[in-house]
mmCIF file of N, CA and C in Angstrom:
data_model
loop_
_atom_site.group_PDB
_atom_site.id
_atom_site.type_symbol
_atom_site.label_atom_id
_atom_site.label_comp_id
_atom_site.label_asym_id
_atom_site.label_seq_id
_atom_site.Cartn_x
_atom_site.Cartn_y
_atom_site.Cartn_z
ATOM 1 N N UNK A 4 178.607 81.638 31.478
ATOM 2 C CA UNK A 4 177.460 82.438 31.843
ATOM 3 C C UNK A 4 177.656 82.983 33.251
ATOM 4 N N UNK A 5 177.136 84.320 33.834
ATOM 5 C CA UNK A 5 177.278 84.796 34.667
ATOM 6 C C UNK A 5 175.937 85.267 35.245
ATOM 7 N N UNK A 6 175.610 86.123 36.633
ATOM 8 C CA UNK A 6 174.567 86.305 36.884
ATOM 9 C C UNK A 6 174.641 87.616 36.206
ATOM 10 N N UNK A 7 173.369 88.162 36.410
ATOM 11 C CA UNK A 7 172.988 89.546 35.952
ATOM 12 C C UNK A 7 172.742 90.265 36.942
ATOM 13 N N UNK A 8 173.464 91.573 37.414
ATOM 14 C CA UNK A 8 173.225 92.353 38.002
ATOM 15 C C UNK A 8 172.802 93.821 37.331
ATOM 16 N N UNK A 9 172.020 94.345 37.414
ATOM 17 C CA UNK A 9 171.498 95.464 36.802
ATOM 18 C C UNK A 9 172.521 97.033 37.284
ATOM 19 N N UNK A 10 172.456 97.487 36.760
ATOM 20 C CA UNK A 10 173.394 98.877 36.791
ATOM 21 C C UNK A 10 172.331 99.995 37.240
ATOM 22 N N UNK A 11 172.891 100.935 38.320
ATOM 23 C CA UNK A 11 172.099 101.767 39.099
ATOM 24 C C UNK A 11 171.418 102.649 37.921
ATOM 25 N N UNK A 12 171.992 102.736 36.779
ATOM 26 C CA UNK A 12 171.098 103.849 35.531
ATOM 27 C C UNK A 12 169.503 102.526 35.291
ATOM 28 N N UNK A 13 170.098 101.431 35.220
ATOM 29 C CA UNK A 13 168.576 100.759 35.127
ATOM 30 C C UNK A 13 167.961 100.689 35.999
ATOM 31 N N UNK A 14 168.640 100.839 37.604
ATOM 32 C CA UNK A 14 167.372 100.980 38.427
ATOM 33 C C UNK A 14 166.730 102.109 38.381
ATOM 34 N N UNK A 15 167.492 103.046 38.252
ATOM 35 C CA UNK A 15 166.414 104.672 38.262
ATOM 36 C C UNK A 15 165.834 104.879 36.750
ATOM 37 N N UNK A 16 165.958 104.342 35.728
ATOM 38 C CA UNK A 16 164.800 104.205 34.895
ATOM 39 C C UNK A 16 163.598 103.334 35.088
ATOM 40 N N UNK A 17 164.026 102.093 35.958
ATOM 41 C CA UNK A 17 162.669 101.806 36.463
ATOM 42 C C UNK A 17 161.885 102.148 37.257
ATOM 43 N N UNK A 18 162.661 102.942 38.293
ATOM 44 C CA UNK A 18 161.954 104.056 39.728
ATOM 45 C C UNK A 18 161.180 104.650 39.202
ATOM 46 N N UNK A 19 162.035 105.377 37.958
ATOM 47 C CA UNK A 19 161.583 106.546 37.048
ATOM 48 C C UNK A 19 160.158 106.533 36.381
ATOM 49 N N UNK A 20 160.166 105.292 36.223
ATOM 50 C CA UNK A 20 158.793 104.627 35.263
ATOM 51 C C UNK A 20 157.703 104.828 36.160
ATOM 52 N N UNK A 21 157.964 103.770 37.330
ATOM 53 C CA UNK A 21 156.853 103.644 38.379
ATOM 54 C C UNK A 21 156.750 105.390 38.477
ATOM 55 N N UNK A 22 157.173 105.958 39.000
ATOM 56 C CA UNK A 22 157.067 107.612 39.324
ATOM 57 C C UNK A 22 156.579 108.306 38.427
ATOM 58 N N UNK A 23 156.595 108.100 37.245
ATOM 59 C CA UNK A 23 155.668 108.749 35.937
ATOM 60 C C UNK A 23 154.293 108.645 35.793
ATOM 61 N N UNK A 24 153.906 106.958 36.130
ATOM 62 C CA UNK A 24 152.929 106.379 36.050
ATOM 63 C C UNK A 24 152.042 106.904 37.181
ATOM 64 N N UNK A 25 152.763 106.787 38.626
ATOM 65 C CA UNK A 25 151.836 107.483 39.616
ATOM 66 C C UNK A 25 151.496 108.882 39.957
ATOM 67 N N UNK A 26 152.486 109.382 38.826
ATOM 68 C CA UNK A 26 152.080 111.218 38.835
ATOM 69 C C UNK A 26 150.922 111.162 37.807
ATOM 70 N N UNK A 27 151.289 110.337 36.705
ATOM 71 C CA UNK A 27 150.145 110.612 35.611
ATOM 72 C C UNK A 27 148.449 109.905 36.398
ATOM 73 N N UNK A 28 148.877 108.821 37.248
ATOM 74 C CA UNK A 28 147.617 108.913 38.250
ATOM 75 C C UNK A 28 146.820 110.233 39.006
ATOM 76 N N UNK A 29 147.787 110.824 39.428
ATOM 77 C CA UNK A 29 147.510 112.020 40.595
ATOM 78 C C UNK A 29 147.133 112.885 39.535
ATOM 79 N N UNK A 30 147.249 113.181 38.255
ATOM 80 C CA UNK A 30 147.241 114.389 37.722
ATOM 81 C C UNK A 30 145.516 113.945 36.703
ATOM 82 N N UNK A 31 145.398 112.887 36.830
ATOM 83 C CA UNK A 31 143.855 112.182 35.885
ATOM 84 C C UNK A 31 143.356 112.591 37.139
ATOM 85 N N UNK A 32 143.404 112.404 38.347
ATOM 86 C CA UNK A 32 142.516 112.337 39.857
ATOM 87 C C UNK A 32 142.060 114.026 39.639
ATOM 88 N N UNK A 33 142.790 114.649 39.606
ATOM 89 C CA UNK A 33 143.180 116.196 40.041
ATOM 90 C C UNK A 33 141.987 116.580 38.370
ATOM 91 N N UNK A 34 142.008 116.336 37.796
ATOM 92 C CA UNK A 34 141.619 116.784 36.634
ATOM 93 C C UNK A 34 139.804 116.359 36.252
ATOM 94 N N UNK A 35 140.215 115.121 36.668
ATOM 95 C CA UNK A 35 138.515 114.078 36.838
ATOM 96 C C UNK A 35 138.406 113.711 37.830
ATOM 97 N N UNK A 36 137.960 114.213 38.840
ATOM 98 C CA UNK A 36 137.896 113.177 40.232
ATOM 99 C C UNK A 36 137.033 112.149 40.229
ATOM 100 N N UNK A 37 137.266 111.545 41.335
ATOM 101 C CA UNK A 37 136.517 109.707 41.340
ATOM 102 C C UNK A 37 135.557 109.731 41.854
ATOM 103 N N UNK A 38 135.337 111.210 42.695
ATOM 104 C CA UNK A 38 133.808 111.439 43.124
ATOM 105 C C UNK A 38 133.176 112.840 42.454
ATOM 106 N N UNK A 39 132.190 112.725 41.838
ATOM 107 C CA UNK A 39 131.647 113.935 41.659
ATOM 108 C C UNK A 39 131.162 114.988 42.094
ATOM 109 N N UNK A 40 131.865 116.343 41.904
ATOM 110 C CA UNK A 40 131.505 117.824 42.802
ATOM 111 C C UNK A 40 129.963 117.800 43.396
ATOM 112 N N UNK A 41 129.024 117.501 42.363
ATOM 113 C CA UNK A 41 127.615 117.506 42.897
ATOM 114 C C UNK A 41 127.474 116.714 43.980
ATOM 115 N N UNK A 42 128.358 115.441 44.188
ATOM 116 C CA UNK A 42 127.889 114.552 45.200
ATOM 117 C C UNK A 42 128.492 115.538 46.748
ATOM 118 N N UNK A 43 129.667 116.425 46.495
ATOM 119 C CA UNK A 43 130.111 116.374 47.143
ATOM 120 C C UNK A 43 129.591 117.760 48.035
ATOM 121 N N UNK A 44 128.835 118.543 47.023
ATOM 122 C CA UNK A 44 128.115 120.049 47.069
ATOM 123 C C UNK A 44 126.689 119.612 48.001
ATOM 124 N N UNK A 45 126.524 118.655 47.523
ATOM 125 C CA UNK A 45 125.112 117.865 47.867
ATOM 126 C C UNK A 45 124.922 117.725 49.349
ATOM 127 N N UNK A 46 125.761 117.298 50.413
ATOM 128 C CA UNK A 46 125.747 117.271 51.477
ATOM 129 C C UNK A 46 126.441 118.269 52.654
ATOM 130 N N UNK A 47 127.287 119.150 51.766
ATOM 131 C CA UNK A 47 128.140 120.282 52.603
ATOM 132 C C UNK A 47 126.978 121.264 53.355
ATOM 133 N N UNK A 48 127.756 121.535 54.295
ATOM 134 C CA UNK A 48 126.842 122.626 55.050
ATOM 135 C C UNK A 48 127.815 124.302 54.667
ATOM 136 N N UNK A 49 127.248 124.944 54.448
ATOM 137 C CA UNK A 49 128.073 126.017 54.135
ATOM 138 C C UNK A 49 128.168 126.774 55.681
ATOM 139 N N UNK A 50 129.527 127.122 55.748
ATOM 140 C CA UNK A 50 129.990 127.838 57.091
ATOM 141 C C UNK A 50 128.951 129.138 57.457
ATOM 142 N N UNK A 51 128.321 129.822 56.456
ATOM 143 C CA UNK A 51 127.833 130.898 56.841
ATOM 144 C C UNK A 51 126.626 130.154 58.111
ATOM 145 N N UNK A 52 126.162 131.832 58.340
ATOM 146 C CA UNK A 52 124.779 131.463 59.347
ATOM 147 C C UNK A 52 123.807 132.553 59.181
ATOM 148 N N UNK A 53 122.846 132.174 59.147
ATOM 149 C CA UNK A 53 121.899 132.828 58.946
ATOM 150 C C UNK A 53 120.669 133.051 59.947
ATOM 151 N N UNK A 54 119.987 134.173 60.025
ATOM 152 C CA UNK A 54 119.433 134.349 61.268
ATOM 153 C C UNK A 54 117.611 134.126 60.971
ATOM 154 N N UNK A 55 117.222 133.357 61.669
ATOM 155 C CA UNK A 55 115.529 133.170 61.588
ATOM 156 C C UNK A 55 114.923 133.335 63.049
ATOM 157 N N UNK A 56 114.381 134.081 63.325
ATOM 158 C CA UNK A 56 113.602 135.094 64.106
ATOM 159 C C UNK A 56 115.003 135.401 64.931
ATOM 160 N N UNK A 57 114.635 134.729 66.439
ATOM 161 C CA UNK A 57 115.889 134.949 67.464
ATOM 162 C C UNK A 57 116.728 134.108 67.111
ATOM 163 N N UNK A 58 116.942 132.864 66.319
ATOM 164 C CA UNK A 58 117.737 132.310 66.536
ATOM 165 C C UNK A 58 118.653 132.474 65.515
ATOM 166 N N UNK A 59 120.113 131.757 65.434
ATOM 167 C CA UNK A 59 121.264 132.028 64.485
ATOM 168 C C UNK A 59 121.246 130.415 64.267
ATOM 169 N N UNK A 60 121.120 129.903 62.937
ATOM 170 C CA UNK A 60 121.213 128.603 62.471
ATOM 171 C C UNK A 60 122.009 128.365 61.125
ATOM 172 N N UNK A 61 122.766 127.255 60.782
ATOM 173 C CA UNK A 61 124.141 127.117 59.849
ATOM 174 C C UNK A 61 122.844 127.516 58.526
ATOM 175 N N UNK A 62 123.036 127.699 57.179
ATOM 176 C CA UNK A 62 122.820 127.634 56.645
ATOM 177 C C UNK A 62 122.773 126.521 55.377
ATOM 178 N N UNK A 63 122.455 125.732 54.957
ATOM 179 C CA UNK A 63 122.858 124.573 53.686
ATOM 180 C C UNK A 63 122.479 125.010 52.420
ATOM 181 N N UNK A 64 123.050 124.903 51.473
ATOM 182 C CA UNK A 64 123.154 124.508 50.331
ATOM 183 C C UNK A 64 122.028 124.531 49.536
ATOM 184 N N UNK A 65 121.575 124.952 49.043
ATOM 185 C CA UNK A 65 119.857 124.696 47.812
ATOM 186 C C UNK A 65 120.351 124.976 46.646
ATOM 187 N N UNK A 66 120.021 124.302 46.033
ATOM 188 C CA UNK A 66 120.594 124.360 44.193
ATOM 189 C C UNK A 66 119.864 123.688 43.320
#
């Protein structure tokens, strides 16, 4: 009996694996995110500005 050393084609099928698995992560994230748009619409201030009497104030979001 001898030890087992693995051959560089089995290490990069196992790299390979892990690397599949964490793209197919990134690509469920990208597709369904873990937070929802409304939560995220919900608190944004929108860049515009809008003017009420003299003054110039950011505008937010109503929906």
């Amino acid at each position: 009996w001898g030890t087992y050393h693995p051959s560089i084609i089995e290490i990069l099928i196992v790299a390979e694996t892990f690397a599949f698995v964490a793209l197919g992560m990134l690509l469920f994230s990208k597709f369904f995110p873990l937070i929802p748009i409304f939560d995220i619409k919900e608190g944004m201030v929108v860049r515009d500005e809008i003017k009420i009497g003299r003054r110039i104030v950011p505008a937010t979001i109503r929906e």
